[in-house]
mmCIF file with all atom_site columns, C-alpha atoms in Angstrom:
data_model
loop_
_atom_site.group_PDB
_atom_site.id
_atom_site.type_symbol
_atom_site.label_atom_id
_atom_site.label_alt_id
_atom_site.label_comp_id
_atom_site.label_asym_id
_atom_site.label_entity_id
_atom_site.label_seq_id
_atom_site.pdbx_PDB_ins_code
_atom_site.Cartn_x
_atom_site.Cartn_y
_atom_site.Cartn_z
_atom_site.occupancy
_atom_site.B_iso_or_equiv
_atom_site.pdbx_formal_charge
_atom_site.auth_seq_id
_atom_site.auth_comp_id
_atom_site.auth_asym_id
_atom_site.auth_atom_id
_atom_site.pdbx_PDB_model_num
ATOM 1   C CA . MET A 1 1   ? 87.106  128.447 160.525 1.00 0.00 ? 891  MET A CA 1
ATOM 2   C CA . GLU A 1 2   ? 84.363  131.120 158.990 1.00 0.00 ? 892  GLU A CA 1
ATOM 3   C CA . ASN A 1 3   ? 86.541  133.658 157.599 1.00 0.00 ? 893  ASN A CA 1
ATOM 4   C CA . LEU A 1 4   ? 87.126  136.588 159.885 1.00 0.00 ? 894  LEU A CA 1
ATOM 5   C CA . GLU A 1 5   ? 87.344  139.950 158.430 1.00 0.00 ? 895  GLU A CA 1
ATOM 6   C CA . THR A 1 6   ? 89.076  143.600 159.464 1.00 0.00 ? 896  THR A CA 1
ATOM 7   C CA . GLN A 1 7   ? 89.014  146.398 157.497 1.00 0.00 ? 897  GLN A CA 1
ATOM 8   C CA . ARG A 1 8   ? 92.357  145.805 155.657 1.00 0.00 ? 898  ARG A CA 1
ATOM 9   C CA . LEU A 1 9   ? 92.185  141.686 156.223 1.00 0.00 ? 899  LEU A CA 1
ATOM 10  C CA . ILE A 1 10  ? 90.904  138.205 155.495 1.00 0.00 ? 900  ILE A CA 1
ATOM 11  C CA . ILE A 1 11  ? 91.880  135.557 157.882 1.00 0.00 ? 901  ILE A CA 1
ATOM 12  C CA . ARG A 1 12  ? 90.765  132.150 156.191 1.00 0.00 ? 902  ARG A CA 1
ATOM 13  C CA . GLU A 1 13  ? 91.993  128.655 155.919 1.00 0.00 ? 903  GLU A CA 1
ATOM 14  C CA . LEU A 1 14  ? 94.917  128.018 153.839 1.00 0.00 ? 904  LEU A CA 1
ATOM 15  C CA . GLU A 1 15  ? 93.964  126.988 150.428 1.00 0.00 ? 905  GLU A CA 1
ATOM 16  C CA . ILE A 1 16  ? 96.288  124.658 147.750 1.00 0.00 ? 906  ILE A CA 1
ATOM 17  C CA . LYS A 1 17  ? 96.651  127.708 145.734 1.00 0.00 ? 907  LYS A CA 1
ATOM 18  C CA . ASP A 1 18  ? 98.707  129.327 148.627 1.00 0.00 ? 908  ASP A CA 1
ATOM 19  C CA . ALA A 1 19  ? 101.377 126.943 148.473 1.00 0.00 ? 909  ALA A CA 1
ATOM 20  C CA . MET A 1 20  ? 103.551 129.470 146.159 1.00 0.00 ? 910  MET A CA 1
ATOM 21  C CA . ARG A 1 21  ? 103.068 132.198 148.124 1.00 0.00 ? 911  ARG A CA 1
ATOM 22  C CA . LEU A 1 22  ? 103.596 130.433 151.512 1.00 0.00 ? 912  LEU A CA 1
ATOM 23  C CA . SER A 1 23  ? 107.189 129.381 149.895 1.00 0.00 ? 913  SER A CA 1
ATOM 24  C CA . GLU A 1 24  ? 107.814 133.042 148.414 1.00 0.00 ? 914  GLU A CA 1
ATOM 25  C CA . TYR A 1 25  ? 107.749 135.027 151.959 1.00 0.00 ? 915  TYR A CA 1
ATOM 26  C CA . ARG A 1 26  ? 108.588 132.235 154.241 1.00 0.00 ? 916  ARG A CA 1
ATOM 27  C CA . ASP A 1 27  ? 111.860 131.528 152.170 1.00 0.00 ? 917  ASP A CA 1
ATOM 28  C CA . LYS A 1 28  ? 113.255 135.307 152.326 1.00 0.00 ? 918  LYS A CA 1
ATOM 29  C CA . ARG A 1 29  ? 116.126 135.237 154.618 1.00 0.00 ? 919  ARG A CA 1
ATOM 30  C CA . GLU A 1 30  ? 114.898 138.061 156.410 1.00 0.00 ? 920  GLU A CA 1
ATOM 31  C CA . VAL A 1 31  ? 111.532 136.082 157.456 1.00 0.00 ? 921  VAL A CA 1
ATOM 32  C CA . ALA A 1 32  ? 113.190 133.046 158.423 1.00 0.00 ? 922  ALA A CA 1
ATOM 33  C CA . PHE A 1 33  ? 115.884 134.870 160.685 1.00 0.00 ? 923  PHE A CA 1
ATOM 34  C CA . TYR A 1 34  ? 113.273 134.715 163.378 1.00 0.00 ? 924  TYR A CA 1
ATOM 35  C CA . GLN A 1 35  ? 111.713 130.975 162.748 1.00 0.00 ? 925  GLN A CA 1
ATOM 36  C CA . SER A 1 36  ? 112.662 127.471 163.174 1.00 0.00 ? 926  SER A CA 1
ATOM 37  C CA . TRP A 1 37  ? 113.396 127.216 159.302 1.00 0.00 ? 927  TRP A CA 1
ATOM 38  C CA . TRP A 1 38  ? 116.702 128.556 157.170 1.00 0.00 ? 928  TRP A CA 1
ATOM 39  C CA . ARG A 1 39  ? 114.573 127.376 153.682 1.00 0.00 ? 929  ARG A CA 1
ATOM 40  C CA . TYR A 1 40  ? 111.166 127.188 152.724 1.00 0.00 ? 930  TYR A CA 1
ATOM 41  C CA . PRO A 1 41  ? 110.636 125.632 149.359 1.00 0.00 ? 931  PRO A CA 1
ATOM 42  C CA . TYR A 1 42  ? 107.782 124.783 147.526 1.00 0.00 ? 932  TYR A CA 1
ATOM 43  C CA . GLN A 1 43  ? 107.241 121.163 148.258 1.00 0.00 ? 933  GLN A CA 1
ATOM 44  C CA . LYS A 1 44  ? 107.459 122.190 152.009 1.00 0.00 ? 934  LYS A CA 1
ATOM 45  C CA . ALA A 1 45  ? 104.541 124.662 151.540 1.00 0.00 ? 935  ALA A CA 1
ATOM 46  C CA . LEU A 1 46  ? 102.512 122.419 149.576 1.00 0.00 ? 936  LEU A CA 1
ATOM 47  C CA . LYS A 1 47  ? 102.765 119.575 152.120 1.00 0.00 ? 937  LYS A CA 1
ATOM 48  C CA . ARG A 1 48  ? 101.671 122.132 154.828 1.00 0.00 ? 938  ARG A CA 1
ATOM 49  C CA . VAL A 1 49  ? 98.957  123.206 152.810 1.00 0.00 ? 939  VAL A CA 1
ATOM 50  C CA . GLU A 1 50  ? 97.613  120.059 151.688 1.00 0.00 ? 940  GLU A CA 1
ATOM 51  C CA . TYR A 1 51  ? 97.495  118.886 155.425 1.00 0.00 ? 941  TYR A CA 1
ATOM 52  C CA . CYS A 1 52  ? 95.808  121.767 156.577 1.00 0.00 ? 942  CYS A CA 1
ATOM 53  C CA . VAL A 1 53  ? 93.132  121.383 153.894 1.00 0.00 ? 943  VAL A CA 1
ATOM 54  C CA . LYS A 1 54  ? 92.385  118.105 155.351 1.00 0.00 ? 944  LYS A CA 1
ATOM 55  C CA . HIS A 1 55  ? 92.585  119.586 158.463 1.00 0.00 ? 945  HIS A CA 1
ATOM 56  C CA . PRO A 1 56  ? 90.767  122.885 158.990 1.00 0.00 ? 946  PRO A CA 1
ATOM 57  C CA . PHE A 1 57  ? 90.694  124.863 162.332 1.00 0.00 ? 947  PHE A CA 1
ATOM 58  C CA . ASP A 1 58  ? 87.912  123.591 164.483 1.00 0.00 ? 948  ASP A CA 1
ATOM 59  C CA . GLY A 1 59  ? 89.426  124.534 168.053 1.00 0.00 ? 949  GLY A CA 1
ATOM 60  C CA . SER A 1 60  ? 89.902  120.989 169.079 1.00 0.00 ? 950  SER A CA 1
ATOM 61  C CA . ARG A 1 61  ? 93.260  119.758 169.692 1.00 0.00 ? 951  ARG A CA 1
ATOM 62  C CA . GLY A 1 62  ? 96.208  119.409 167.036 1.00 0.00 ? 952  GLY A CA 1
ATOM 63  C CA . ASN A 1 63  ? 97.688  122.255 164.854 1.00 0.00 ? 953  ASN A CA 1
ATOM 64  C CA . TYR A 1 64  ? 96.694  124.504 162.292 1.00 0.00 ? 954  TYR A CA 1
ATOM 65  C CA . GLN A 1 65  ? 97.285  127.162 159.974 1.00 0.00 ? 955  GLN A CA 1
ATOM 66  C CA . LEU A 1 66  ? 95.533  130.166 159.161 1.00 0.00 ? 956  LEU A CA 1
ATOM 67  C CA . GLY A 1 67  ? 96.465  132.704 155.891 1.00 0.00 ? 957  GLY A CA 1
ATOM 68  C CA . VAL A 1 68  ? 96.191  136.584 156.383 1.00 0.00 ? 958  VAL A CA 1
ATOM 69  C CA . VAL A 1 69  ? 95.189  137.971 152.983 1.00 0.00 ? 959  VAL A CA 1
ATOM 70  C CA . LEU A 1 70  ? 94.753  141.460 151.877 1.00 0.00 ? 960  LEU A CA 1
ATOM 71  C CA . LYS A 1 71  ? 91.234  142.666 150.878 1.00 0.00 ? 961  LYS A CA 1
ATOM 72  C CA . GLU A 1 72  ? 92.106  145.010 148.778 1.00 0.00 ? 962  GLU A CA 1
ATOM 73  C CA . ASN A 1 73  ? 93.963  142.574 146.380 1.00 0.00 ? 963  ASN A CA 1
ATOM 74  C CA . ASN A 1 74  ? 93.327  139.459 147.541 1.00 0.00 ? 964  ASN A CA 1
ATOM 75  C CA . ILE A 1 75  ? 97.331  138.418 148.294 1.00 0.00 ? 965  ILE A CA 1
ATOM 76  C CA . LEU A 1 76  ? 98.761  136.174 150.973 1.00 0.00 ? 966  LEU A CA 1
ATOM 77  C CA . ILE A 1 77  ? 100.715 138.516 153.460 1.00 0.00 ? 967  ILE A CA 1
ATOM 78  C CA . GLY A 1 78  ? 101.429 136.243 156.437 1.00 0.00 ? 968  GLY A CA 1
ATOM 79  C CA . ASP A 1 79  ? 100.092 133.039 158.380 1.00 0.00 ? 969  ASP A CA 1
ATOM 80  C CA . TYR A 1 80  ? 99.671  132.554 162.064 1.00 0.00 ? 970  TYR A CA 1
ATOM 81  C CA . PHE A 1 81  ? 99.949  128.672 163.252 1.00 0.00 ? 971  PHE A CA 1
ATOM 82  C CA . LEU A 1 82  ? 97.516  127.401 166.147 1.00 0.00 ? 972  LEU A CA 1
ATOM 83  C CA . GLU A 1 83  ? 98.546  124.587 167.997 1.00 0.00 ? 973  GLU A CA 1
ATOM 84  C CA . VAL A 1 84  ? 95.821  123.347 170.753 1.00 0.00 ? 974  VAL A CA 1
ATOM 85  C CA . LEU A 1 85  ? 97.385  121.702 173.477 1.00 0.00 ? 975  LEU A CA 1
ATOM 86  C CA . GLU A 1 86  ? 94.229  121.963 175.810 1.00 0.00 ? 976  GLU A CA 1
ATOM 87  C CA . SER A 1 87  ? 90.541  122.427 175.939 1.00 0.00 ? 977  SER A CA 1
ATOM 88  C CA . ASN A 1 88  ? 91.106  125.856 177.110 1.00 0.00 ? 978  ASN A CA 1
ATOM 89  C CA . SER A 1 89  ? 94.398  126.422 175.936 1.00 0.00 ? 979  SER A CA 1
ATOM 90  C CA . ILE A 1 90  ? 96.081  127.629 172.653 1.00 0.00 ? 980  ILE A CA 1
ATOM 91  C CA . THR A 1 91  ? 99.677  128.629 171.146 1.00 0.00 ? 981  THR A CA 1
ATOM 92  C CA . ILE A 1 92  ? 100.078 130.762 168.583 1.00 0.00 ? 982  ILE A CA 1
ATOM 93  C CA . GLY A 1 93  ? 102.901 131.746 166.046 1.00 0.00 ? 983  GLY A CA 1
ATOM 94  C CA . TYR A 1 94  ? 103.051 134.205 163.076 1.00 0.00 ? 984  TYR A CA 1
ATOM 95  C CA . THR A 1 95  ? 104.701 134.734 159.936 1.00 0.00 ? 985  THR A CA 1
ATOM 96  C CA . PHE A 1 96  ? 104.308 137.831 157.817 1.00 0.00 ? 986  PHE A CA 1
ATOM 97  C CA . ASP A 1 97  ? 106.090 138.732 154.504 1.00 0.00 ? 987  ASP A CA 1
ATOM 98  C CA . SER A 1 98  ? 108.845 141.578 154.995 1.00 0.00 ? 988  SER A CA 1
ATOM 99  C CA . ASP A 1 99  ? 107.559 143.228 152.142 1.00 0.00 ? 989  ASP A CA 1
ATOM 100 C CA . TYR A 1 100 ? 104.361 144.030 154.123 1.00 0.00 ? 990  TYR A CA 1
ATOM 101 C CA . TRP A 1 101 ? 106.199 145.003 157.876 1.00 0.00 ? 991  TRP A CA 1
ATOM 102 C CA . HIS A 1 102 ? 105.401 147.942 159.398 1.00 0.00 ? 992  HIS A CA 1
ATOM 103 C CA . HIS A 1 103 ? 101.604 149.187 158.623 1.00 0.00 ? 993  HIS A CA 1
ATOM 104 C CA . GLY A 1 104 ? 99.891  147.187 161.372 1.00 0.00 ? 994  GLY A CA 1
ATOM 105 C CA . TYR A 1 105 ? 99.092  144.306 159.651 1.00 0.00 ? 995  TYR A CA 1
ATOM 106 C CA . ALA A 1 106 ? 100.062 141.668 162.687 1.00 0.00 ? 996  ALA A CA 1
ATOM 107 C CA . THR A 1 107 ? 98.367  143.646 165.091 1.00 0.00 ? 997  THR A CA 1
ATOM 108 C CA . GLU A 1 108 ? 95.410  144.250 163.498 1.00 0.00 ? 998  GLU A CA 1
ATOM 109 C CA . SER A 1 109 ? 95.007  140.520 162.487 1.00 0.00 ? 999  SER A CA 1
ATOM 110 C CA . LEU A 1 110 ? 96.244  139.424 166.115 1.00 0.00 ? 1000 LEU A CA 1
ATOM 111 C CA . ARG A 1 111 ? 93.584  141.312 167.507 1.00 0.00 ? 1001 ARG A CA 1
ATOM 112 C CA . ALA A 1 112 ? 90.937  139.643 165.787 1.00 0.00 ? 1002 ALA A CA 1
ATOM 113 C CA . LEU A 1 113 ? 92.244  135.974 165.927 1.00 0.00 ? 1003 LEU A CA 1
ATOM 114 C CA . LEU A 1 114 ? 92.462  136.880 170.063 1.00 0.00 ? 1004 LEU A CA 1
ATOM 115 C CA . THR A 1 115 ? 88.857  137.742 169.570 1.00 0.00 ? 1005 THR A CA 1
ATOM 116 C CA . ILE A 1 116 ? 87.871  134.965 168.284 1.00 0.00 ? 1006 ILE A CA 1
ATOM 117 C CA . LEU A 1 117 ? 89.884  132.647 170.232 1.00 0.00 ? 1007 LEU A CA 1
ATOM 118 C CA . LYS A 1 118 ? 88.421  133.788 173.289 1.00 0.00 ? 1008 LYS A CA 1
ATOM 119 C CA . ASP A 1 119 ? 84.700  134.481 172.022 1.00 0.00 ? 1009 ASP A CA 1
ATOM 120 C CA . LYS A 1 120 ? 83.731  131.581 169.607 1.00 0.00 ? 1010 LYS A CA 1
ATOM 121 C CA . TYR A 1 121 ? 86.259  128.900 170.602 1.00 0.00 ? 1011 TYR A CA 1
ATOM 122 C CA . HIS A 1 122 ? 86.343  129.884 174.884 1.00 0.00 ? 1012 HIS A CA 1
ATOM 123 C CA . PHE A 1 123 ? 89.978  129.247 175.016 1.00 0.00 ? 1013 PHE A CA 1
ATOM 124 C CA . GLU A 1 124 ? 91.551  131.077 178.458 1.00 0.00 ? 1014 GLU A CA 1
ATOM 125 C CA . ARG A 1 125 ? 95.250  131.230 177.424 1.00 0.00 ? 1015 ARG A CA 1
ATOM 126 C CA . VAL A 1 126 ? 97.145  132.007 174.414 1.00 0.00 ? 1016 VAL A CA 1
ATOM 127 C CA . PHE A 1 127 ? 100.891 131.069 174.833 1.00 0.00 ? 1017 PHE A CA 1
ATOM 128 C CA . ALA A 1 128 ? 103.465 132.692 172.124 1.00 0.00 ? 1018 ALA A CA 1
ATOM 129 C CA . HIS A 1 129 ? 107.351 131.797 171.816 1.00 0.00 ? 1019 HIS A CA 1
ATOM 130 C CA . VAL A 1 130 ? 109.851 134.568 170.054 1.00 0.00 ? 1020 VAL A CA 1
ATOM 131 C CA . TYR A 1 131 ? 113.634 134.999 169.721 1.00 0.00 ? 1021 TYR A CA 1
ATOM 132 C CA . ASN A 1 132 ? 115.209 136.771 172.586 1.00 0.00 ? 1022 ASN A CA 1
ATOM 133 C CA . ASP A 1 133 ? 116.213 139.898 169.625 1.00 0.00 ? 1023 ASP A CA 1
ATOM 134 C CA . ASN A 1 134 ? 112.723 139.557 167.607 1.00 0.00 ? 1024 ASN A CA 1
ATOM 135 C CA . TYR A 1 135 ? 112.306 143.100 169.312 1.00 0.00 ? 1025 TYR A CA 1
ATOM 136 C CA . ARG A 1 136 ? 108.913 143.939 167.078 1.00 0.00 ? 1026 ARG A CA 1
ATOM 137 C CA . SER A 1 137 ? 107.573 140.722 167.600 1.00 0.00 ? 1027 SER A CA 1
ATOM 138 C CA . ILE A 1 138 ? 107.993 140.976 171.507 1.00 0.00 ? 1028 ILE A CA 1
ATOM 139 C CA . ARG A 1 139 ? 106.664 144.746 171.377 1.00 0.00 ? 1029 ARG A CA 1
ATOM 140 C CA . LEU A 1 140 ? 103.814 143.100 169.572 1.00 0.00 ? 1030 LEU A CA 1
ATOM 141 C CA . LEU A 1 141 ? 102.574 140.580 172.216 1.00 0.00 ? 1031 LEU A CA 1
ATOM 142 C CA . LYS A 1 142 ? 103.209 143.520 175.093 1.00 0.00 ? 1032 LYS A CA 1
ATOM 143 C CA . ASN A 1 143 ? 101.298 145.412 173.241 1.00 0.00 ? 1033 ASN A CA 1
ATOM 144 C CA . MET A 1 144 ? 98.596  142.878 173.214 1.00 0.00 ? 1034 MET A CA 1
ATOM 145 C CA . GLY A 1 145 ? 98.689  141.949 176.942 1.00 0.00 ? 1035 GLY A CA 1
ATOM 146 C CA . PHE A 1 146 ? 101.127 139.238 176.702 1.00 0.00 ? 1036 PHE A CA 1
ATOM 147 C CA . VAL A 1 147 ? 103.409 138.870 179.871 1.00 0.00 ? 1037 VAL A CA 1
ATOM 148 C CA . GLN A 1 148 ? 106.938 136.893 179.791 1.00 0.00 ? 1038 GLN A CA 1
ATOM 149 C CA . TYR A 1 149 ? 106.479 133.935 181.605 1.00 0.00 ? 1039 TYR A CA 1
ATOM 150 C CA . GLU A 1 150 ? 109.582 132.046 180.753 1.00 0.00 ? 1040 GLU A CA 1
ATOM 151 C CA . LYS A 1 151 ? 113.103 132.667 179.240 1.00 0.00 ? 1041 LYS A CA 1
ATOM 152 C CA . SER A 1 152 ? 115.174 129.853 177.380 1.00 0.00 ? 1042 SER A CA 1
ATOM 153 C CA . ILE A 1 153 ? 118.743 130.226 177.388 1.00 0.00 ? 1043 ILE A CA 1
ATOM 154 C CA . LEU A 1 154 ? 119.216 127.112 175.640 1.00 0.00 ? 1044 LEU A CA 1
ATOM 155 C CA . MET A 1 155 ? 116.268 127.491 172.706 1.00 0.00 ? 1045 MET A CA 1
ATOM 156 C CA . GLY A 1 156 ? 117.348 131.117 173.024 1.00 0.00 ? 1046 GLY A CA 1
ATOM 157 C CA . ASP A 1 157 ? 113.696 132.646 173.123 1.00 0.00 ? 1047 ASP A CA 1
ATOM 158 C CA . ILE A 1 158 ? 111.020 134.210 175.111 1.00 0.00 ? 1048 ILE A CA 1
ATOM 159 C CA . GLY A 1 159 ? 107.169 132.530 176.576 1.00 0.00 ? 1049 GLY A CA 1
ATOM 160 C CA . PHE A 1 160 ? 104.745 134.880 176.422 1.00 0.00 ? 1050 PHE A CA 1
ATOM 161 C CA . LYS A 1 161 ? 101.546 133.846 177.813 1.00 0.00 ? 1051 LYS A CA 1
ATOM 162 C CA . LEU A 1 162 ? 98.284  136.087 177.612 1.00 0.00 ? 1052 LEU A CA 1
ATOM 163 C CA . ASP A 1 163 ? 94.871  135.334 179.907 1.00 0.00 ? 1053 ASP A CA 1
ATOM 164 C CA . LEU A 1 164 ? 91.897  135.597 177.899 1.00 0.00 ? 1054 LEU A CA 1
ATOM 165 C CA . LYS A 1 165 ? 89.140  135.187 181.197 1.00 0.00 ? 1055 LYS A CA 1
#
């Protein structure tokens, strides 16, 4: 995928040099709290980044990771997980460094990402799952037009979808 620029951010493919930074913010307790991991050591981050370097996002079936970088200083502040299940549907997940919460970066980057997923890759539906008590993430998705379509008592999460058509 070509770099996607917003006013303050660049959304791009992950690079090997991102592995340490990815591990740093994903390993924070408050960041991992709403994720499927408790620890995110450097070796795990490096393995994920190496996979992503070999498998750049092209809209085809598979799973991918994109970095969110501040334009002003080139610091990786977050990432998006993308999983293409069908040619017209994609699932997204996101993780942002807690030092950069409450600045509108998730909103800014998600808006841009949704636009390119629709206009360039022609996805018609986007899915996301968040934990029941992750109110900030739920608010973000609702503000972007996502609607709840399921709630899992067993997993403790809520499924959201957005029709891009």
